[in-house]
CSV table of C-alpha atoms and ligand atoms in Angstrom, one decimal:
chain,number,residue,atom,x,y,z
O,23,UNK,CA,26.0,-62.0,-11.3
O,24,UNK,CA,23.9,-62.6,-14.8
O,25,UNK,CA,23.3,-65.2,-15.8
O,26,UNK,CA,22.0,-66.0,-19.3
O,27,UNK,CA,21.1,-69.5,-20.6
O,28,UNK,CA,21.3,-70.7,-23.9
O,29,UNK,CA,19.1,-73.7,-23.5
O,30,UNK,CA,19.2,-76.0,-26.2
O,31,UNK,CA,16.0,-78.4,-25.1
O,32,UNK,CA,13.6,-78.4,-22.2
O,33,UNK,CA,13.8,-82.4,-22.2
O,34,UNK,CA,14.0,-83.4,-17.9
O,35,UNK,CA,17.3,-85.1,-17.1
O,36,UNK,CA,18.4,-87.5,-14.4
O,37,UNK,CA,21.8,-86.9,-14.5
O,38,UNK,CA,23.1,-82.9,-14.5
O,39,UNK,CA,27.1,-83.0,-15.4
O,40,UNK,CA,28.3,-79.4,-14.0
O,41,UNK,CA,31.6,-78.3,-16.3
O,42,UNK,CA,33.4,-75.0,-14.9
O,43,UNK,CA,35.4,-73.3,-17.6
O,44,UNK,CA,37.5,-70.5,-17.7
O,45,UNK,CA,39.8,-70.3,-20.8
O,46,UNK,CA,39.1,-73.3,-21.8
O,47,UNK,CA,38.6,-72.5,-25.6
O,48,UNK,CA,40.9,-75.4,-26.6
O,49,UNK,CA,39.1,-77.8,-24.6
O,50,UNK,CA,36.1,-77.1,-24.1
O,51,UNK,CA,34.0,-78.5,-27.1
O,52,UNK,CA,36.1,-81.7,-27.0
O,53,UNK,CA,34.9,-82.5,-23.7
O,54,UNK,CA,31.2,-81.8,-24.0
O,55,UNK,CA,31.4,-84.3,-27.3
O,56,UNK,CA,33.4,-86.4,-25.2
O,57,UNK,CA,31.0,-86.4,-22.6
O,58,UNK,CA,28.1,-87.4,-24.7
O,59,UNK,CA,30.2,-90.4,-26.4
O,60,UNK,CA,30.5,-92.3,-23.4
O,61,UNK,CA,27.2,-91.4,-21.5
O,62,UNK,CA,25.4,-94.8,-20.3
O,63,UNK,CA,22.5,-95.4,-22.8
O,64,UNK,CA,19.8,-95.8,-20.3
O,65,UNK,CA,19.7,-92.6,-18.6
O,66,UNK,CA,18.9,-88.7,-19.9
O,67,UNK,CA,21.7,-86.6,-19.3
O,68,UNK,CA,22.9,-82.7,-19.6
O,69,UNK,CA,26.1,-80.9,-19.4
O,70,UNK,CA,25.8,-77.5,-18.0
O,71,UNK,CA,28.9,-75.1,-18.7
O,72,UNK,CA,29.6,-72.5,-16.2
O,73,UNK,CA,32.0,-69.4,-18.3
O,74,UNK,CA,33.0,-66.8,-16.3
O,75,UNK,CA,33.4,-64.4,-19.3
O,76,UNK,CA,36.4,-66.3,-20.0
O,77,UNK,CA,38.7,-63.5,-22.3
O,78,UNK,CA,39.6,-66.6,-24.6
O,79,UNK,CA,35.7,-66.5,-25.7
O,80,UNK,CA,35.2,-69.7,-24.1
O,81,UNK,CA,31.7,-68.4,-23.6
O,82,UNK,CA,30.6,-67.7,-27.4
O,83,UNK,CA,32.3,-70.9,-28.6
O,84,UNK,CA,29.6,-72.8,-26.7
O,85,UNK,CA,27.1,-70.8,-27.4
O,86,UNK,CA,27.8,-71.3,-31.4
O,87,UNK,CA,28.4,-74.8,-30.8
O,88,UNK,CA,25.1,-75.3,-29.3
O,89,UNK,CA,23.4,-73.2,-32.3
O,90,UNK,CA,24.6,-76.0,-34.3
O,91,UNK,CA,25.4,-79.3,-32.9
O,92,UNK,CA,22.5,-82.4,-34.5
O,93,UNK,CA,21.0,-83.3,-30.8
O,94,UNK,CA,21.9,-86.6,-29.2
O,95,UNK,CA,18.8,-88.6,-27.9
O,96,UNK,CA,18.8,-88.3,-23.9
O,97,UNK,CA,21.8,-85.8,-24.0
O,98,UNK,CA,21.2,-81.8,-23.7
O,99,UNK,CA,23.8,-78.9,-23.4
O,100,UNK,CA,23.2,-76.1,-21.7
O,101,UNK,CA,25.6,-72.9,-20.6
O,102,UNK,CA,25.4,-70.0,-17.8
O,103,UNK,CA,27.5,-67.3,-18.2
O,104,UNK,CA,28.7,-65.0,-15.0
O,105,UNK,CA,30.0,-61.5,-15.4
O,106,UNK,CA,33.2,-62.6,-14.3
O,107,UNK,CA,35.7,-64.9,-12.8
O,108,UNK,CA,34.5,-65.5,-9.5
O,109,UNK,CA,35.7,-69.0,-8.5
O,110,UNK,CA,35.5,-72.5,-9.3
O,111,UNK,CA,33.3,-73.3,-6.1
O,112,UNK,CA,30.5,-70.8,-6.7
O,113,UNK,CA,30.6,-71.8,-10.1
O,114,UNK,CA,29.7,-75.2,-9.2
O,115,UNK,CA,27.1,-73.9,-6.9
O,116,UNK,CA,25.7,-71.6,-9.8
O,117,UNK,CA,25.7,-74.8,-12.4
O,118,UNK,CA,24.1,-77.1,-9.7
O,119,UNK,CA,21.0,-74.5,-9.0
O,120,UNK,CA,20.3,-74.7,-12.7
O,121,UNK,CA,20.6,-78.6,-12.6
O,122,UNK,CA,17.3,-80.4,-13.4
O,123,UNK,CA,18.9,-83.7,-12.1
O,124,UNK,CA,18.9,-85.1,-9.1
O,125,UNK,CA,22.1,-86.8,-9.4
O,126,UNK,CA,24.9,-84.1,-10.0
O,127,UNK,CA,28.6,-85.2,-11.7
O,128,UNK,CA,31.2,-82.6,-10.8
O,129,UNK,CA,34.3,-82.4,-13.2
O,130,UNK,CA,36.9,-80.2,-15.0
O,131,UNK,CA,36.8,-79.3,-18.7
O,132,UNK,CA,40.6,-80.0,-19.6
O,133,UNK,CA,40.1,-84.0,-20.0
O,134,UNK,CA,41.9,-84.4,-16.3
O,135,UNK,CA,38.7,-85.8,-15.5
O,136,UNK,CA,38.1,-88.9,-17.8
O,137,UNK,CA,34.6,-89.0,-19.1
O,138,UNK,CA,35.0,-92.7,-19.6
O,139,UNK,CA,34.1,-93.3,-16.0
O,140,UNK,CA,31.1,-91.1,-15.5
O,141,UNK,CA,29.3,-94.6,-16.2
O,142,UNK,CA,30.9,-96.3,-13.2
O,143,UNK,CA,30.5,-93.1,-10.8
O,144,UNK,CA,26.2,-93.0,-11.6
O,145,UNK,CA,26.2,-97.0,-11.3
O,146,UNK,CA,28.5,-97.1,-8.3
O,147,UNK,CA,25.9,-94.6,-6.4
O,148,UNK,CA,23.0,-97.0,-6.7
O,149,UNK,CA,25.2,-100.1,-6.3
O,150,UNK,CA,26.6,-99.3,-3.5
O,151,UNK,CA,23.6,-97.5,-2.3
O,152,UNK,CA,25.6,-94.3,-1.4
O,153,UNK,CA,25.2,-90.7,-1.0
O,154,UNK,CA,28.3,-89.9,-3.0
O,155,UNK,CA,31.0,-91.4,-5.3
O,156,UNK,CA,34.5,-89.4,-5.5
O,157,UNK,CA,37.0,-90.3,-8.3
O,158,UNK,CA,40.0,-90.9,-6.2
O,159,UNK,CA,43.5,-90.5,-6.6
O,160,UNK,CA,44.6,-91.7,-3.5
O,161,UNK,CA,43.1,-95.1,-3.4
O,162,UNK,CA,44.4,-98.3,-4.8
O,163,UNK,CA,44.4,-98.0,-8.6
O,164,UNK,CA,44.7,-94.2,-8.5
O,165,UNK,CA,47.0,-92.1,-10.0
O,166,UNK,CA,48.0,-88.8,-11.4
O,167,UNK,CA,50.4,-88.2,-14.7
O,168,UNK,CA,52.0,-85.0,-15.7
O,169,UNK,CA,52.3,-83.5,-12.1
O,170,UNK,CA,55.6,-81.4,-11.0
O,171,UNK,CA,56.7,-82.9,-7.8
O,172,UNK,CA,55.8,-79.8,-6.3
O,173,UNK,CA,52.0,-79.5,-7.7
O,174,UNK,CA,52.3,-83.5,-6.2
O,175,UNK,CA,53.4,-82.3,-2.8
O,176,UNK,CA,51.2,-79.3,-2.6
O,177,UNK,CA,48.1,-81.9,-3.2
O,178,UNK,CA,49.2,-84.2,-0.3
O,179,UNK,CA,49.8,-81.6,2.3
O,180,UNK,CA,46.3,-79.8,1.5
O,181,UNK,CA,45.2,-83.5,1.8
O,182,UNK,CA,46.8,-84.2,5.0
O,183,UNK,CA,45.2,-80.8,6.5
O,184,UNK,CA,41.7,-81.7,5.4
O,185,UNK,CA,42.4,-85.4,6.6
O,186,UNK,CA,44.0,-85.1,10.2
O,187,UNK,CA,42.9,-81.4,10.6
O,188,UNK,CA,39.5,-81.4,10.2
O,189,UNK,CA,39.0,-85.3,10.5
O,190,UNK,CA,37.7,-85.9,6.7
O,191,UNK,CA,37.5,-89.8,5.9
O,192,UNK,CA,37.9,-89.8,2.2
O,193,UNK,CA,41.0,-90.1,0.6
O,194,UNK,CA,40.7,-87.5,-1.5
O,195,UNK,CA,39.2,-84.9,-0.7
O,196,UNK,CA,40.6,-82.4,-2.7
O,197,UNK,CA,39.2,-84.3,-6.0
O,198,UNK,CA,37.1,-81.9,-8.5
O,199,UNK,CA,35.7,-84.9,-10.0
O,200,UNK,CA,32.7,-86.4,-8.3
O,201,UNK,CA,29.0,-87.5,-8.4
O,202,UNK,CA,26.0,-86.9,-5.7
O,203,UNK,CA,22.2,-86.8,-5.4
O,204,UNK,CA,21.4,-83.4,-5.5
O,205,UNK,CA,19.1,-83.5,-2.1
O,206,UNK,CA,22.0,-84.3,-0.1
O,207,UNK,CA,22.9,-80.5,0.0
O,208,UNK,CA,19.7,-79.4,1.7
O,209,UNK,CA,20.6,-77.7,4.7
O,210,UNK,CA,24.2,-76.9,3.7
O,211,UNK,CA,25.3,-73.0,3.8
O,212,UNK,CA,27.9,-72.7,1.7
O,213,UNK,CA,30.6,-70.2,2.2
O,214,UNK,CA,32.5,-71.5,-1.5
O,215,UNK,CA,35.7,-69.7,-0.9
O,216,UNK,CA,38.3,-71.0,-3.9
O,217,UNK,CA,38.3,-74.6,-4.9
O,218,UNK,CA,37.1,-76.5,-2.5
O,219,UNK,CA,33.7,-77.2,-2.8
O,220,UNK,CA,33.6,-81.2,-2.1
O,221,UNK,CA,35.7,-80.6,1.2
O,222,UNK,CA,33.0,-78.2,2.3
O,223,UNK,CA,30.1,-80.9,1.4
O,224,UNK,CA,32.4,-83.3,3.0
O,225,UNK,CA,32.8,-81.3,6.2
O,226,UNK,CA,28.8,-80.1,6.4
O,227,UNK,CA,27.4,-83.3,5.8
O,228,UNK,CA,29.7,-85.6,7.4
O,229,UNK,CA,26.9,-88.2,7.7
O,230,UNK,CA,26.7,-89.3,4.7
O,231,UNK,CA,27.8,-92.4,2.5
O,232,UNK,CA,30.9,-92.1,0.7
O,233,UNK,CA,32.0,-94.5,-2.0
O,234,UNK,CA,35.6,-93.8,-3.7
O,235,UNK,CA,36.5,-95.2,-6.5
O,236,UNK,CA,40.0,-95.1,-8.6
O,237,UNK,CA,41.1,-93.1,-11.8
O,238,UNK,CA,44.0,-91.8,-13.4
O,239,UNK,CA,44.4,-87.7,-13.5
O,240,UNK,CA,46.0,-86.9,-16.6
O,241,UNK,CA,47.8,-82.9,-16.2
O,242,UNK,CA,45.8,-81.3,-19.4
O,243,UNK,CA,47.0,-80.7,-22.9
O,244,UNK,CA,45.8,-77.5,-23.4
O,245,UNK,CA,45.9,-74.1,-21.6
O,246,UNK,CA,46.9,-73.5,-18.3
O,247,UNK,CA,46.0,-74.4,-14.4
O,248,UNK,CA,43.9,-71.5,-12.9
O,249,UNK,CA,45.3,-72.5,-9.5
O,250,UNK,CA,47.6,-69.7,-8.6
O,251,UNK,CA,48.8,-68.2,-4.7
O,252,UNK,CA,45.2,-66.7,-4.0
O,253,UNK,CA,43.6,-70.6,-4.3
O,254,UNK,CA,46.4,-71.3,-2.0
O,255,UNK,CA,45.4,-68.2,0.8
O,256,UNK,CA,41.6,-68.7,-0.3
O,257,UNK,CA,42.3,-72.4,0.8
O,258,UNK,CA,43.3,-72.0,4.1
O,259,UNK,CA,40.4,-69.2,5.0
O,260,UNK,CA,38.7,-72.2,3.9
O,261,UNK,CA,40.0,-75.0,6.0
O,262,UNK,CA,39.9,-72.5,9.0
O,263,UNK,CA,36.1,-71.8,8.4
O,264,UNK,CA,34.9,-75.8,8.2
O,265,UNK,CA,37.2,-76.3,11.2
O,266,UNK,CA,35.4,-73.6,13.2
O,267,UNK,CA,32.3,-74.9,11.8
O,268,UNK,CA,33.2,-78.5,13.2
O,269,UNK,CA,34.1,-77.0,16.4
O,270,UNK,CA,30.4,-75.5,16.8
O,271,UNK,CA,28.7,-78.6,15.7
O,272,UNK,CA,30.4,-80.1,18.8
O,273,UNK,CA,28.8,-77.3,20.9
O,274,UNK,CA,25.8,-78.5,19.4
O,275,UNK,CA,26.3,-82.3,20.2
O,276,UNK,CA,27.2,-80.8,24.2
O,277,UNK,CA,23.3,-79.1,24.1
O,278,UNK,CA,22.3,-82.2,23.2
O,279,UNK,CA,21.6,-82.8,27.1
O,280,UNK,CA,19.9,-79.7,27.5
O,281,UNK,CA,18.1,-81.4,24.5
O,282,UNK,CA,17.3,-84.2,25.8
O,283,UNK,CA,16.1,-82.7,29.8
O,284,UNK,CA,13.7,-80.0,28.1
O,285,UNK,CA,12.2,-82.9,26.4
O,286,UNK,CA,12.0,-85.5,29.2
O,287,UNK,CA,10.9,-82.7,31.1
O,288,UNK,CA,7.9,-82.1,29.0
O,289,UNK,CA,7.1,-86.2,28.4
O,290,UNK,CA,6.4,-85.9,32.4
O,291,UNK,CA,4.7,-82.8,31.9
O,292,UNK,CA,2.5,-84.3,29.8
O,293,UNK,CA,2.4,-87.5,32.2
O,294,UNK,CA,1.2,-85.5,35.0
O,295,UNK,CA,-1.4,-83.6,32.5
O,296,UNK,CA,-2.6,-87.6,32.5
O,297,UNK,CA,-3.2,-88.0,35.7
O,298,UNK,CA,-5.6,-85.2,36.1
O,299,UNK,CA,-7.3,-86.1,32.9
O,300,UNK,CA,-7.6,-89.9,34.1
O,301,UNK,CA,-9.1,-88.8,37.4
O,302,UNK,CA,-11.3,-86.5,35.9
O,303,UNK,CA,-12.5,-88.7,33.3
O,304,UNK,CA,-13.1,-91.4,35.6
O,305,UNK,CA,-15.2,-89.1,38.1
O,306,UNK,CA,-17.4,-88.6,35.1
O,307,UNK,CA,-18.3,-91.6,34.1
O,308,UNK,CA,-18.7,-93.0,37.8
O,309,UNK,CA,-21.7,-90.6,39.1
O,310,UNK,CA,-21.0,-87.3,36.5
O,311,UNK,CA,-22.4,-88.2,33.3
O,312,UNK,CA,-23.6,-91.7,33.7
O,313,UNK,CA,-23.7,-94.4,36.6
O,314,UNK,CA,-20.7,-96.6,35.4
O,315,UNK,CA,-19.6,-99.5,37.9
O,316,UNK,CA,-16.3,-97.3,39.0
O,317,UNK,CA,-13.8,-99.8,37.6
O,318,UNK,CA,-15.0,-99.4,34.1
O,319,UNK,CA,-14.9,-96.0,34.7
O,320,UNK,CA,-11.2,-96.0,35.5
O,321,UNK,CA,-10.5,-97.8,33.0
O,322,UNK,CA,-12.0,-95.2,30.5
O,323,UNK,CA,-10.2,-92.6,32.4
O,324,UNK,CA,-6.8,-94.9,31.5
O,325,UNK,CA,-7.7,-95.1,27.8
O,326,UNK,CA,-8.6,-91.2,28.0
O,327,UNK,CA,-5.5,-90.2,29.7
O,328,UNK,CA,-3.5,-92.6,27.5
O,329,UNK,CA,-4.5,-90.9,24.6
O,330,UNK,CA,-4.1,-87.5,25.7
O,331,UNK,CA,-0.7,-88.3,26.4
O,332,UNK,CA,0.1,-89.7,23.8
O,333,UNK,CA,-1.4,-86.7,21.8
O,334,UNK,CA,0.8,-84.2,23.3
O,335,UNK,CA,3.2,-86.0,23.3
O,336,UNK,CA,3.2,-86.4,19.7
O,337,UNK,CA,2.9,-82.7,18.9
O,338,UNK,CA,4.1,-81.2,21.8
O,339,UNK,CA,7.2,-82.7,23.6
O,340,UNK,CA,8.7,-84.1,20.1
O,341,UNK,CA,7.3,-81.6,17.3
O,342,UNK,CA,5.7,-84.3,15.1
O,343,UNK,CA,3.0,-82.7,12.6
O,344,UNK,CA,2.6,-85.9,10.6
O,345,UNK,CA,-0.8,-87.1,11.4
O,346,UNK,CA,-1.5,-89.2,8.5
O,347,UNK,CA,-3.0,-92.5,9.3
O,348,UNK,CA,-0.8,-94.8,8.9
O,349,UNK,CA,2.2,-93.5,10.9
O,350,UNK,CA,0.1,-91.7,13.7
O,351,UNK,CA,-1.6,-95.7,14.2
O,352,UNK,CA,1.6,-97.2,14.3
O,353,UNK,CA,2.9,-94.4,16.8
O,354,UNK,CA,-0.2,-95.0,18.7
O,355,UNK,CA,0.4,-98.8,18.9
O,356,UNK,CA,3.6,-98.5,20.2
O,357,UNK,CA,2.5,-95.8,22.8
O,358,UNK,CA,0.1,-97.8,24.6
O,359,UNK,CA,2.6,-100.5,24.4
O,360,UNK,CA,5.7,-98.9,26.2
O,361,UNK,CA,2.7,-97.6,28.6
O,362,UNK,CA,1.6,-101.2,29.4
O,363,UNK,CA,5.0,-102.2,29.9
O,364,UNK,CA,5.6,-99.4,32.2
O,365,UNK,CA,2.9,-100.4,34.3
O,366,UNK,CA,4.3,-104.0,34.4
O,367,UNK,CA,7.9,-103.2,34.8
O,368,UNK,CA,6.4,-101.5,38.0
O,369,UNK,CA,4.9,-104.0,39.8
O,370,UNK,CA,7.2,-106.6,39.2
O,371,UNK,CA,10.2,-104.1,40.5
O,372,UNK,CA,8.2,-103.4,43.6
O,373,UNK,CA,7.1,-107.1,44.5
O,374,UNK,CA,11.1,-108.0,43.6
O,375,UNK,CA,12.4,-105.4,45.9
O,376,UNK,CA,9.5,-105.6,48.4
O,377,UNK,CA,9.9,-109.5,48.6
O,378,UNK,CA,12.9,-110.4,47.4
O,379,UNK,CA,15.6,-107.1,49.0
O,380,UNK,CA,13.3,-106.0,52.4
O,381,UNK,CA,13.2,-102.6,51.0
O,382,UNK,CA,10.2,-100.5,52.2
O,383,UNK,CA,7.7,-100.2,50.5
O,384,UNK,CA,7.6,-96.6,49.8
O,385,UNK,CA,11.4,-96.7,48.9
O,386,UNK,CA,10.8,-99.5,46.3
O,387,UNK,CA,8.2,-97.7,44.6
O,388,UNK,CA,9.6,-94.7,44.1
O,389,UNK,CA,12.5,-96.8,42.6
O,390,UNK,CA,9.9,-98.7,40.6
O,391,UNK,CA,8.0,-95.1,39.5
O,392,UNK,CA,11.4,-93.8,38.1
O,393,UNK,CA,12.6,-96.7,36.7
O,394,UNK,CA,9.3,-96.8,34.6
O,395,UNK,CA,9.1,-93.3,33.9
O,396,UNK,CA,12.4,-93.2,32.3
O,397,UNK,CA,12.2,-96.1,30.5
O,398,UNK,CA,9.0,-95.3,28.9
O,399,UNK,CA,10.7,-92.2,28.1
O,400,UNK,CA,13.4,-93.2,26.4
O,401,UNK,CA,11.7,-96.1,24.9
O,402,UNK,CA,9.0,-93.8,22.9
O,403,UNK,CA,11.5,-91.2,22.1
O,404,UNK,CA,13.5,-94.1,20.5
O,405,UNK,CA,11.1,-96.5,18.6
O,406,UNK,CA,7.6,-94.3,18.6
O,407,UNK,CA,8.6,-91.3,17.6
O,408,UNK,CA,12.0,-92.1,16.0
O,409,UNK,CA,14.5,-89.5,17.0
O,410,UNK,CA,18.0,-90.4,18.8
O,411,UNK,CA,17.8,-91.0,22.5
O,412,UNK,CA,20.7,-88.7,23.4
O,413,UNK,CA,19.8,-85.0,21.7
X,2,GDD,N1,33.8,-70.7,-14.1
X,2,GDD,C1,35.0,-70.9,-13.5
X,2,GDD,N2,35.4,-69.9,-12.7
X,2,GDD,N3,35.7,-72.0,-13.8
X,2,GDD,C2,36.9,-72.1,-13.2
X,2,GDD,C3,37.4,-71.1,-12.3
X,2,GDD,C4,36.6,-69.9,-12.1
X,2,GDD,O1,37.0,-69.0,-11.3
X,2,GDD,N4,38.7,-71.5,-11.9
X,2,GDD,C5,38.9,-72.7,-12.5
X,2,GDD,N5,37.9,-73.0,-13.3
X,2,GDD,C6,37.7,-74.3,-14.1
X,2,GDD,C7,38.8,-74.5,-15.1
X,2,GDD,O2,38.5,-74.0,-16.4
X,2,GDD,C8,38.8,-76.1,-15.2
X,2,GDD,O3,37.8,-76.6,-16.0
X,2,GDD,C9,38.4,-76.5,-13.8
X,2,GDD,O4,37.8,-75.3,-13.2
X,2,GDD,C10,39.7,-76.8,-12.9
X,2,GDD,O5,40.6,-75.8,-13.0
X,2,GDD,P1,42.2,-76.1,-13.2
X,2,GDD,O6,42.8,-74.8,-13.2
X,2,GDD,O7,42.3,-76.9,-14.4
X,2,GDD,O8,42.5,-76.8,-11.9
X,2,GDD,P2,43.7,-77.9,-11.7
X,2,GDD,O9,43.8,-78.8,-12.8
X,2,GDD,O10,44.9,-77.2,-11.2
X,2,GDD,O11,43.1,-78.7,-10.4
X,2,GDD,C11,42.0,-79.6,-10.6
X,2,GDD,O12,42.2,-80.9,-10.3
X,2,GDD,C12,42.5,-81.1,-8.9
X,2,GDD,C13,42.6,-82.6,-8.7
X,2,GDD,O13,41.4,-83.2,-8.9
X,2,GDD,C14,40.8,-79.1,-9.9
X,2,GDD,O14,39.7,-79.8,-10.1
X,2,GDD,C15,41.0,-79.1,-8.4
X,2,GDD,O15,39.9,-78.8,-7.7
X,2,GDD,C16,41.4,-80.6,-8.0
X,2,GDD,O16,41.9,-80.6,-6.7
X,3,MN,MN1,43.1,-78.8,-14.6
């Protein structure tokens, strides 16, 4: 795929508004001049055209538009063009990898997408403090105009299949129109068969906050729907990939107690690595290296070992290379905490079951060592070092 850009300005931009076209010659320069008319004042913007080498000369229309347009302050126009048509998704894809933004706007060129509420979809991501908003059809105050019933019905069955099929919370998922911060995608391998790239970030990233919010899709004026029998077929290879991809993340969230063992199994390695180095440590200093009254020995070997552990521990059982101050302080802190409780948790359980149940004492405190050991476990996996307790 080439891809050539004819950049109009370097300026940076917060906001990168991705516009697929193909034929779209009767549209096109309306909507980028639309676009720019009802951008919000306060933040820099740019609308990036993807072309596939459109044979209505979509392409060279832009271009020529861009050689001449007078510049708007805060709003740049750029355009890639492909070799040929190769889908709306990996269009997307191509326009959000030029994207200087780090919030991305997703929408259509034929004014079904109503730049009048690009304001409201960059506001609504900071106001509601979400991941991504979705201009909705399916929500109260939502609509769509110019539709053939069977277009209509088409919409809510794929909807339906994305909904109850592959469990998809938002209401409509199927929308082209949409806004994001661009980081959310980290991670994501995209397959971008067809159409449906939002289902597919929806799907992949099902973690994150979605906020919906209402518009009216108005059928376009001009030229005519791209969508023909292979979106349909490209559709359902795509619905049947995310829902095999689903069913491997739950074979993932199964390992999760394998996850969770080979960890706890090397916290009590590392525990028992403690108790040589506080016996060791504490032989030292109590006749080795220097004639220490033996309990102040021990309790060097305790600090010693503590800090060994919790060394280890930190690298070791849960992977953490962050060692700036800080954090590793804080993680410290809490450490030695969850230790001293450990230690306190134990001799009250063995006094309590000693005393108050008649249990052995051997019994009791290898219900008391266990106890302690898992707690302080699941405790520093928890709160020290920040990870979920189950995975
Ligand atoms: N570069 C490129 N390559 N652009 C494409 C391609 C392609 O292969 N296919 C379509 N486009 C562009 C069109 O030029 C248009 O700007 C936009 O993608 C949407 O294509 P339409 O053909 O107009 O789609 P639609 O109106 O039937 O469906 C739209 O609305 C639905 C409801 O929101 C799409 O956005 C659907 O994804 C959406 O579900
Ligand atoms: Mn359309």
């Amino acid at each position: 795929m080439s891809e050539a850009g004819g950049v109009i300005s370097n300026e940076s931009a917060q906001v990168s508004i991705i516009i697929p076209t193909y034929n779209e010659s009767r549209n096109i320069i309306g909507i980028l001049k639309s676009i720019g008319e009802n951008l919000p004042k306060n933040i820099t913007a740019e609308a990036i055209v993807v072309d596939d080498n459109s044979p209505d000369l979509t392409g060279k229309i832009v271009e020529e538009y861009l050689k001449n347009v007078k510049k708007i302050a805060g709003y740049t126009m750029d355009i890639i063009h492909r070799t040929s048509k190769n889908g709306l998704s990996s269009a997307i894809l191509s326009g959000i990898q030029r994207a200087k933004g780090d919030t991305i706007v997703v929408m259509d060129s034929d004014f079904s997408h109503p730049p009048q509420i690009i304001p409201k979809m960059i506001e609504s991501l900071k106001k509601y403090q979400c991941d991504m908003v979705v201009a909705s059809r399916y929500i109260n105050g939502g609509k769509i105009n110019g539709w053939t019933l069977k277009r209509k019905v088409m919409s809510k069955v794929a909807t339906l299949i994305a909904t109850k099929g592959l469990g998809v919370k938002t209401k409509d998922p199927m929308s082209g129109f949409f806004a994001f911060k661009k980081n959310i995608l980290k991670g994501i391998n995209f397959d971008a068969i067809g159409y449906k790239i939002l289902l597919e970030i929806l799907v992949k990233k099902s973690g994150i906050a979605v906020k919906e919010i209402p518009y009216t899709f108005e059928n376009r004026s001009f030229g005519a729907s791209k969508l023909d029998g292979s979106t349909i077929t490209d559709y359902f290879k795509s619905v049947w990939k995310l829902y095999k991809f689903g069913k491997s993340e739950e074979r993932g969230e199964k390992r999760n107690s394998v996850r969770f063992l080979s960890k706890a199994s090397r916290f009590y390695t590392v525990g028992l690595s403690g108790f040589g180095v506080n016996y060791l440590i504490s032989l030292l200093f109590a006749g080795g290296i220097s004639d220490m009254w033996y309990l102040h020995a021990n309790l060097i070997g305790i600090g010693a070992s503590i800090t060994t552990n919790f060394l280890l521990n930190k690298t070791w059982t849960f992977g953490d290379r962050d060692f700036s101050k800080k954090r590793t302080l804080k993680q410290y802190g809490k450490f030695v905490t969850f230790s001293s409780l450990g230690a306190l948790v134990q001799l009250g359980m063995v006094f309590y079951l000693v005393d108050g149940y008649n249990l052995s004492y051997p019994v009791s405190l290898v219900l008391a060592v266990l106890t302690a050991a898992f707690g302080n476990y699941v405790l520093n996996k928890k709160y020290t070092f920040k990870e979920k307790v189950w995975g």
